[in-house]
Short mmCIF file of C-alpha atoms in Angstrom, two decimals:
data_model
loop_
_atom_site.label_atom_id
_atom_site.label_comp_id
_atom_site.label_asym_id
_atom_site.label_seq_id
_atom_site.Cartn_x
_atom_site.Cartn_y
_atom_site.Cartn_z
CA UNK A 1 -7.01 -13.28 -8.21
CA UNK A 2 -7.67 -10.57 -6.26
CA UNK A 3 -5.14 -8.79 -4.13
CA UNK A 4 -3.69 -10.98 -1.17
CA UNK A 5 -5.46 -11.14 1.77
CA UNK A 6 -3.13 -11.32 4.98
CA UNK A 7 -3.52 -15.01 5.47
CA UNK A 8 -2.53 -15.16 1.49
CA UNK A 9 0.54 -12.94 1.91
CA UNK A 10 1.79 -14.55 5.26
CA UNK A 11 1.42 -18.26 3.24
CA UNK A 12 3.35 -16.25 0.27
CA UNK A 13 6.33 -15.30 2.73
CA UNK A 14 6.10 -19.06 4.56
CA UNK A 15 6.73 -20.94 1.50
CA UNK A 16 9.42 -18.73 0.31
CA UNK A 17 10.89 -19.14 3.57
CA UNK A 18 10.33 -23.03 3.30
CA UNK A 19 11.46 -23.34 0.00
CA UNK A 20 14.53 -21.32 -0.26
CA UNK A 21 13.19 -18.38 -2.89
CA UNK A 22 12.21 -14.89 -2.99
CA UNK A 23 9.67 -12.77 -4.14
CA UNK A 24 10.68 -9.46 -6.44
CA UNK A 25 9.32 -6.21 -4.99
CA UNK A 26 8.60 -4.12 -8.00
CA UNK A 27 8.78 -0.73 -7.44
CA UNK A 28 6.00 1.09 -9.86
CA UNK A 29 5.00 4.84 -10.48
CA UNK A 30 2.06 4.61 -12.84
CA UNK A 31 -0.93 2.27 -13.68
CA UNK A 32 1.10 1.18 -16.51
CA UNK A 33 4.41 -0.07 -14.84
CA UNK A 34 1.79 -1.69 -12.05
CA UNK A 35 0.34 -3.54 -15.05
CA UNK A 36 3.70 -4.53 -16.64
CA UNK A 37 4.69 -6.05 -12.81
CA UNK A 38 1.74 -8.06 -12.60
CA UNK A 39 1.93 -9.27 -16.15
CA UNK A 40 5.52 -10.20 -15.58
CA UNK A 41 4.37 -12.19 -12.21
CA UNK A 42 1.50 -14.13 -14.11
CA UNK A 43 4.20 -15.14 -16.98
CA UNK A 44 6.63 -16.46 -14.35
CA UNK A 45 4.15 -18.18 -12.62
CA UNK A 46 4.77 -16.52 -9.34
CA UNK A 47 3.44 -14.53 -6.85
CA UNK A 48 4.72 -11.28 -6.14
CA UNK A 49 5.04 -7.47 -4.43
CA UNK A 50 4.36 -4.59 -6.29
CA UNK A 51 5.53 -1.37 -4.17
CA UNK A 52 5.33 2.26 -4.42
CA UNK A 53 8.02 4.73 -2.52
CA UNK A 54 7.47 8.41 -1.41
CA UNK A 55 8.48 9.80 -4.65
CA UNK A 56 6.46 7.37 -6.24
CA UNK A 57 3.24 7.52 -4.42
CA UNK A 58 3.76 11.90 -5.46
CA UNK A 59 3.87 10.92 -8.90
CA UNK A 60 0.88 8.84 -8.95
CA UNK A 61 -1.43 11.34 -7.41
CA UNK A 62 -0.41 13.80 -10.69
CA UNK A 63 2.63 15.74 -11.21
CA UNK A 64 1.02 18.99 -9.85
CA UNK A 65 -0.69 17.35 -6.83
CA UNK A 66 2.36 15.37 -5.35
CA UNK A 67 0.00 14.15 -2.61
CA UNK A 68 1.64 10.54 -1.13
CA UNK A 69 -1.39 9.20 -0.10
CA UNK A 70 -3.70 9.95 -2.74
CA UNK A 71 -1.24 8.38 -5.00
CA UNK A 72 -0.59 5.38 -2.95
CA UNK A 73 -4.96 4.94 -2.64
CA UNK A 74 -5.09 5.21 -6.34
CA UNK A 75 -2.48 2.36 -7.16
CA UNK A 76 -4.04 0.21 -4.69
CA UNK A 77 -7.40 0.61 -6.14
CA UNK A 78 -6.11 0.13 -9.64
CA UNK A 79 -4.18 -3.04 -8.82
CA UNK A 80 -7.10 -4.22 -6.90
CA UNK A 81 -9.11 -4.63 -10.30
CA UNK A 82 -6.47 -5.40 -12.68
CA UNK A 83 -5.30 -8.03 -10.64
CA UNK A 84 -8.44 -9.98 -10.69
CA UNK A 85 -7.54 -10.82 -14.11
CA UNK A 86 -4.17 -12.50 -13.63
CA UNK A 87 -3.78 -16.16 -11.91
CA UNK A 88 -1.30 -15.22 -9.12
CA UNK A 89 -1.57 -13.73 -6.13
CA UNK A 90 -0.26 -9.74 -5.76
CA UNK A 91 1.03 -7.89 -2.48
CA UNK A 92 0.74 -4.13 -2.33
CA UNK A 93 3.45 -2.80 -0.36
CA UNK A 94 4.76 0.84 0.80
CA UNK A 95 8.54 1.20 0.53
CA UNK A 96 11.39 3.60 2.29
CA UNK A 97 9.49 5.93 4.29
CA UNK A 98 11.77 8.13 6.61
CA UNK A 99 11.02 9.75 9.96
CA UNK A 100 9.95 13.31 8.47
CA UNK A 101 7.48 11.51 6.22
CA UNK A 102 5.64 9.02 8.30
CA UNK A 103 3.13 11.02 9.15
CA UNK A 104 2.55 12.02 5.20
CA UNK A 105 2.61 8.35 4.05
CA UNK A 106 2.49 5.36 6.39
CA UNK A 107 0.62 6.58 9.30
CA UNK A 108 -2.56 7.99 7.23
CA UNK A 109 -2.28 4.61 5.10
CA UNK A 110 -2.57 2.80 8.32
CA UNK A 111 -5.68 4.92 9.26
CA UNK A 112 -7.26 3.95 5.86
CA UNK A 113 -6.46 0.23 6.25
CA UNK A 114 -8.12 0.75 9.85
CA UNK A 115 -11.25 1.84 8.15
CA UNK A 116 -11.06 -0.63 5.73
CA UNK A 117 -10.42 -3.54 8.18
CA UNK A 118 -13.60 -2.48 10.22
CA UNK A 119 -15.84 -2.63 6.88
CA UNK A 120 -14.36 -5.56 5.14
CA UNK A 121 -11.65 -7.14 7.47
CA UNK A 122 -8.48 -6.35 5.23
CA UNK A 123 -6.21 -4.06 5.22
CA UNK A 124 -5.68 -2.15 1.80
CA UNK A 125 -1.91 -2.45 1.76
CA UNK A 126 -0.48 -5.95 2.98
CA UNK A 127 3.03 -4.56 4.40
CA UNK A 128 4.80 -1.15 4.95
CA UNK A 129 8.22 -0.08 5.64
CA UNK A 130 9.80 2.13 8.15
CA UNK A 131 13.03 3.17 7.18
CA UNK A 132 14.86 4.17 10.31
CA UNK A 133 18.12 4.03 8.83
CA UNK A 134 19.44 7.59 9.01
CA UNK A 135 18.47 7.88 12.83
CA UNK A 136 20.33 6.02 15.64
CA UNK A 137 19.20 2.41 16.14
CA UNK A 138 17.50 2.99 19.54
CA UNK A 139 14.91 5.71 17.72
CA UNK A 140 14.30 3.24 14.92
CA UNK A 141 13.39 0.49 16.81
CA UNK A 142 11.39 2.85 19.25
CA UNK A 143 9.43 3.96 16.20
CA UNK A 144 9.09 0.52 14.85
CA UNK A 145 7.68 -0.53 18.18
CA UNK A 146 4.96 1.79 17.75
CA UNK A 147 4.45 0.55 14.33
CA UNK A 148 4.23 -3.09 14.57
CA UNK A 149 1.83 -2.73 17.39
CA UNK A 150 -0.49 -0.69 14.95
CA UNK A 151 0.08 -3.10 12.21
CA UNK A 152 -0.20 -6.13 14.04
CA UNK A 153 -3.75 -5.04 14.74
CA UNK A 154 -4.41 -4.93 11.06
CA UNK A 155 -2.78 -8.28 9.86
CA UNK A 156 -0.02 -6.02 8.20
CA UNK A 157 3.75 -7.03 8.11
CA UNK A 158 5.96 -4.27 8.89
CA UNK A 159 9.37 -4.14 7.21
CA UNK A 160 12.00 -2.24 9.13
CA UNK A 161 15.82 -1.29 7.87
CA UNK A 162 18.51 -2.23 10.38
CA UNK A 163 21.98 -0.80 8.97
CA UNK A 164 22.36 1.91 5.93
CA UNK A 165 21.78 1.40 2.29
CA UNK A 166 24.39 3.32 0.37
CA UNK A 167 23.91 5.02 -2.80
CA UNK A 168 20.48 7.62 -3.73
CA UNK A 169 17.02 6.59 -4.10
CA UNK A 170 13.98 9.20 -4.21
CA UNK A 171 16.26 12.01 -2.77
CA UNK A 172 17.65 10.11 0.08
CA UNK A 173 21.30 9.55 -0.19
CA UNK A 174 23.86 7.78 2.15
CA UNK A 175 27.61 7.21 1.83
CA UNK A 176 29.00 3.96 0.92
CA UNK A 177 31.24 3.14 4.37
CA UNK A 178 31.22 0.72 6.92
CA UNK A 179 27.63 1.74 7.94
CA UNK A 180 26.61 -0.68 5.05
CA UNK A 181 27.14 -3.65 7.16
CA UNK A 182 24.46 -4.72 9.74
CA UNK A 183 26.12 -6.13 12.86
CA UNK A 184 25.07 -9.23 14.75
CA UNK A 185 24.50 -6.89 17.89
CA UNK A 186 22.13 -4.78 15.73
CA UNK A 187 20.24 -7.98 14.76
CA UNK A 188 20.34 -9.07 18.38
CA UNK A 189 19.02 -5.53 19.24
CA UNK A 190 16.03 -5.80 16.88
CA UNK A 191 14.91 -9.19 18.14
CA UNK A 192 14.78 -7.98 21.46
CA UNK A 193 12.78 -4.99 20.54
CA UNK A 194 10.60 -6.41 18.11
CA UNK A 195 10.56 -10.07 19.15
CA UNK A 196 9.94 -13.45 16.70
CA UNK A 197 6.40 -13.03 15.60
CA UNK A 198 5.12 -12.91 19.23
CA UNK A 199 4.34 -8.86 18.93
CA UNK A 200 3.73 -8.84 15.19
CA UNK A 201 4.92 -10.18 12.00
CA UNK A 202 8.32 -7.89 10.28
CA UNK A 203 10.69 -7.85 7.76
CA UNK A 204 13.84 -7.07 8.46
CA UNK A 205 16.34 -5.37 5.67
CA UNK A 206 19.66 -6.11 7.15
CA UNK A 207 22.65 -4.40 5.28
CA UNK A 208 25.46 -6.21 3.71
CA UNK A 209 27.02 -3.85 1.64
CA UNK A 210 23.52 -2.77 -0.13
CA UNK A 211 23.75 0.49 -2.49
CA UNK A 212 21.19 1.99 -4.37
CA UNK A 213 21.73 2.84 -7.89
CA UNK A 214 23.04 1.83 -11.24
CA UNK A 215 26.50 -0.43 -10.98
CA UNK A 216 27.89 -2.94 -13.23
CA UNK A 217 28.42 -6.52 -11.86
CA UNK A 218 31.24 -6.90 -9.27
CA UNK A 219 31.24 -3.30 -8.70
CA UNK A 220 29.11 -3.63 -5.53
CA UNK A 221 30.96 -5.38 -2.68
CA UNK A 222 28.42 -7.35 -0.72
CA UNK A 223 29.07 -9.70 1.83
CA UNK A 224 25.84 -11.65 2.19
CA UNK A 225 27.59 -13.91 5.02
CA UNK A 226 26.89 -11.31 7.30
CA UNK A 227 22.92 -12.28 7.01
CA UNK A 228 24.07 -15.98 8.03
CA UNK A 229 26.15 -14.57 10.72
CA UNK A 230 23.18 -12.75 11.98
CA UNK A 231 20.89 -15.56 11.92
CA UNK A 232 23.25 -17.82 13.64
CA UNK A 233 23.24 -15.17 16.25
CA UNK A 234 19.73 -15.16 17.04
CA UNK A 235 19.53 -18.72 17.21
CA UNK A 236 22.17 -19.07 19.56
CA UNK A 237 20.43 -16.89 22.02
CA UNK A 238 16.77 -17.55 21.49
CA UNK A 239 16.96 -21.12 19.81
CA UNK A 240 15.61 -23.09 17.02
CA UNK A 241 11.59 -22.55 17.77
CA UNK A 242 11.82 -20.64 14.58
CA UNK A 243 14.01 -22.73 12.84
CA UNK A 244 17.78 -22.04 11.57
CA UNK A 245 16.61 -18.57 9.89
CA UNK A 246 14.23 -16.94 12.39
CA UNK A 247 14.31 -13.54 10.65
CA UNK A 248 12.39 -12.66 7.35
CA UNK A 249 15.14 -10.77 5.60
CA UNK A 250 14.57 -8.03 2.29
CA UNK A 251 17.65 -7.60 0.12
CA UNK A 252 17.64 -3.97 -0.94
CA UNK A 253 20.03 -2.08 -3.62
CA UNK A 254 20.28 -5.40 -5.80
CA UNK A 255 21.99 -3.60 -8.99
CA UNK A 256 24.79 -5.13 -10.07
CA UNK A 257 24.77 -7.74 -7.67
CA UNK A 258 26.44 -11.23 -8.70
CA UNK A 259 24.32 -14.17 -9.37
CA UNK A 260 26.03 -15.96 -6.55
CA UNK A 261 25.41 -13.35 -4.18
CA UNK A 262 21.69 -13.03 -4.94
CA UNK A 263 21.81 -16.85 -4.14
CA UNK A 264 23.74 -16.95 -0.81
CA UNK A 265 21.61 -13.83 0.46
CA UNK A 266 18.39 -16.13 -0.28
CA UNK A 267 19.52 -18.95 1.07
CA UNK A 268 20.57 -17.00 4.30
CA UNK A 269 16.67 -15.96 4.70
CA UNK A 270 15.84 -13.47 2.11
CA UNK A 271 12.37 -13.61 1.22
CA UNK A 272 11.92 -10.42 -0.46
CA UNK A 273 14.54 -8.46 -2.80
CA UNK A 274 13.47 -4.90 -4.13
CA UNK A 275 13.99 -4.44 -7.78
CA UNK A 276 13.69 -0.41 -9.07
CA UNK A 277 16.51 0.62 -11.30
CA UNK A 278 16.75 -2.28 -13.38
CA UNK A 279 12.80 -2.30 -14.17
CA UNK A 280 12.89 1.45 -14.71
CA UNK A 281 15.78 0.87 -17.69
CA UNK A 282 13.48 -2.21 -18.86
CA UNK A 283 10.47 0.16 -19.09
CA UNK A 284 12.20 2.74 -20.86
CA UNK A 285 14.64 1.31 -23.20
CA UNK A 286 11.87 -0.04 -25.62
CA UNK A 287 10.25 3.11 -25.71
CA UNK A 288 13.70 4.72 -26.96
CA UNK A 289 13.90 2.26 -29.17
CA UNK A 290 10.43 2.73 -30.45
CA UNK A 291 10.95 6.86 -30.93
CA UNK A 292 14.22 6.33 -33.00
CA UNK A 293 12.89 3.81 -35.11
CA UNK A 294 9.94 5.59 -35.82
CA UNK A 295 11.42 9.39 -36.06
CA UNK A 296 9.46 10.31 -38.52
CA UNK A 297 6.14 8.93 -37.70
CA UNK A 298 6.34 10.05 -33.97
CA UNK A 299 7.14 13.98 -35.00
CA UNK A 300 5.50 16.29 -37.36
CA UNK A 301 8.52 17.05 -39.30
CA UNK A 302 8.74 19.70 -41.85
CA UNK A 303 4.92 20.23 -41.72
CA UNK A 304 3.86 16.72 -42.32
CA UNK A 305 1.33 14.92 -39.82
CA UNK A 306 3.30 12.38 -38.67
CA UNK A 307 2.05 8.92 -38.49
CA UNK A 308 -1.01 8.61 -35.66
CA UNK A 309 -0.40 4.92 -35.31
CA UNK A 310 3.50 5.48 -34.44
CA UNK A 311 2.92 8.43 -31.76
CA UNK A 312 -0.27 7.09 -30.11
CA UNK A 313 0.68 6.25 -26.41
CA UNK A 314 -0.59 2.76 -27.02
CA UNK A 315 1.67 1.81 -29.74
CA UNK A 316 5.38 2.46 -27.75
CA UNK A 317 3.52 1.92 -24.21
CA UNK A 318 2.70 -2.04 -25.04
CA UNK A 319 6.42 -2.08 -26.13
CA UNK A 320 7.41 -0.57 -22.66
CA UNK A 321 5.19 -3.08 -20.82
CA UNK A 322 6.46 -6.05 -22.51
CA UNK A 323 10.28 -4.66 -21.64
CA UNK A 324 9.59 -4.38 -17.93
CA UNK A 325 7.48 -7.64 -17.86
CA UNK A 326 10.15 -9.45 -19.28
CA UNK A 327 12.83 -7.97 -16.65
CA UNK A 328 10.30 -9.01 -14.12
CA UNK A 329 10.39 -12.75 -15.40
CA UNK A 330 13.73 -12.62 -15.18
CA UNK A 331 14.14 -11.26 -11.91
CA UNK A 332 11.89 -14.30 -10.43
CA UNK A 333 13.76 -17.04 -12.12
CA UNK A 334 17.23 -15.12 -10.50
CA UNK A 335 15.19 -15.49 -7.23
CA UNK A 336 13.74 -18.77 -7.74
CA UNK A 337 9.96 -17.90 -7.24
CA UNK A 338 9.40 -18.77 -11.29
CA UNK A 339 6.71 -21.40 -10.88
CA UNK A 340 6.36 -21.50 -7.15
CA UNK A 341 2.72 -19.98 -7.36
CA UNK A 342 0.37 -22.74 -6.35
#
């Protein structure tokens, strides 16, 4: 199917909220990982989101070029063609963007979407993330208001982060401390600044102990009940016009989360969960296995010629694609989105 239009994307998010499931948002860094993610969604019978970070976008543009906008637009163009061959809806999203990279990443992409919108009636990316976790909340929301106004004109959904995700991703590192837990006061300030849809649609990554990186199950101390407390505080102040889960929530830093923690977070309004670390391993692990099993074929040892059928990138690449696709299917099953495509 074609890349999701704004209308299709909004319907995806609405169905997730109404049906108490969430979409995996898979970080990709190449055409091959993008294909693997789309394949996984299709095999799971789930619509989905593929997303690119600042570092991923640089890599996509070429290791010696490192241009975030070029890499992002290249991904969008590639995904637009490839997604047509799969029977699910795929949305395109840009991941964590701190303040010092807005002018080199999100703002130029919004300008590109403006031109595309004027010509074709759709943006290039269906949503963008502004990561203001490193600045004071008032500054975070000030920038969010500016970006939301632009996004709203282009039928683009904005994602904001209210709180801090610990650990490290793409060179952005945060300590693991009490700042990892969003307060109800923070959530209410967010709604006061951004509204509940009347100023434009947005998703909020409220933090409840989330940590980027690799952790064994049980090592990350999540408190998903914070999400419910924030939703309840908003309902208490603004009423039930938007239901009992007024905010569209995002789950970051999910590696090492227990199944019950994921389930609770979805019950409390999470409709998008970022999956990066696990799919990186799922892509790379089959390659390592292939190389070890076919060691003498992939290398020209002692003057021999090797085995072209084993060192051909397509040979080990298809194993990597299949491995990552399986992890995407698992994510869809864990988040209850498997089989929800209509």
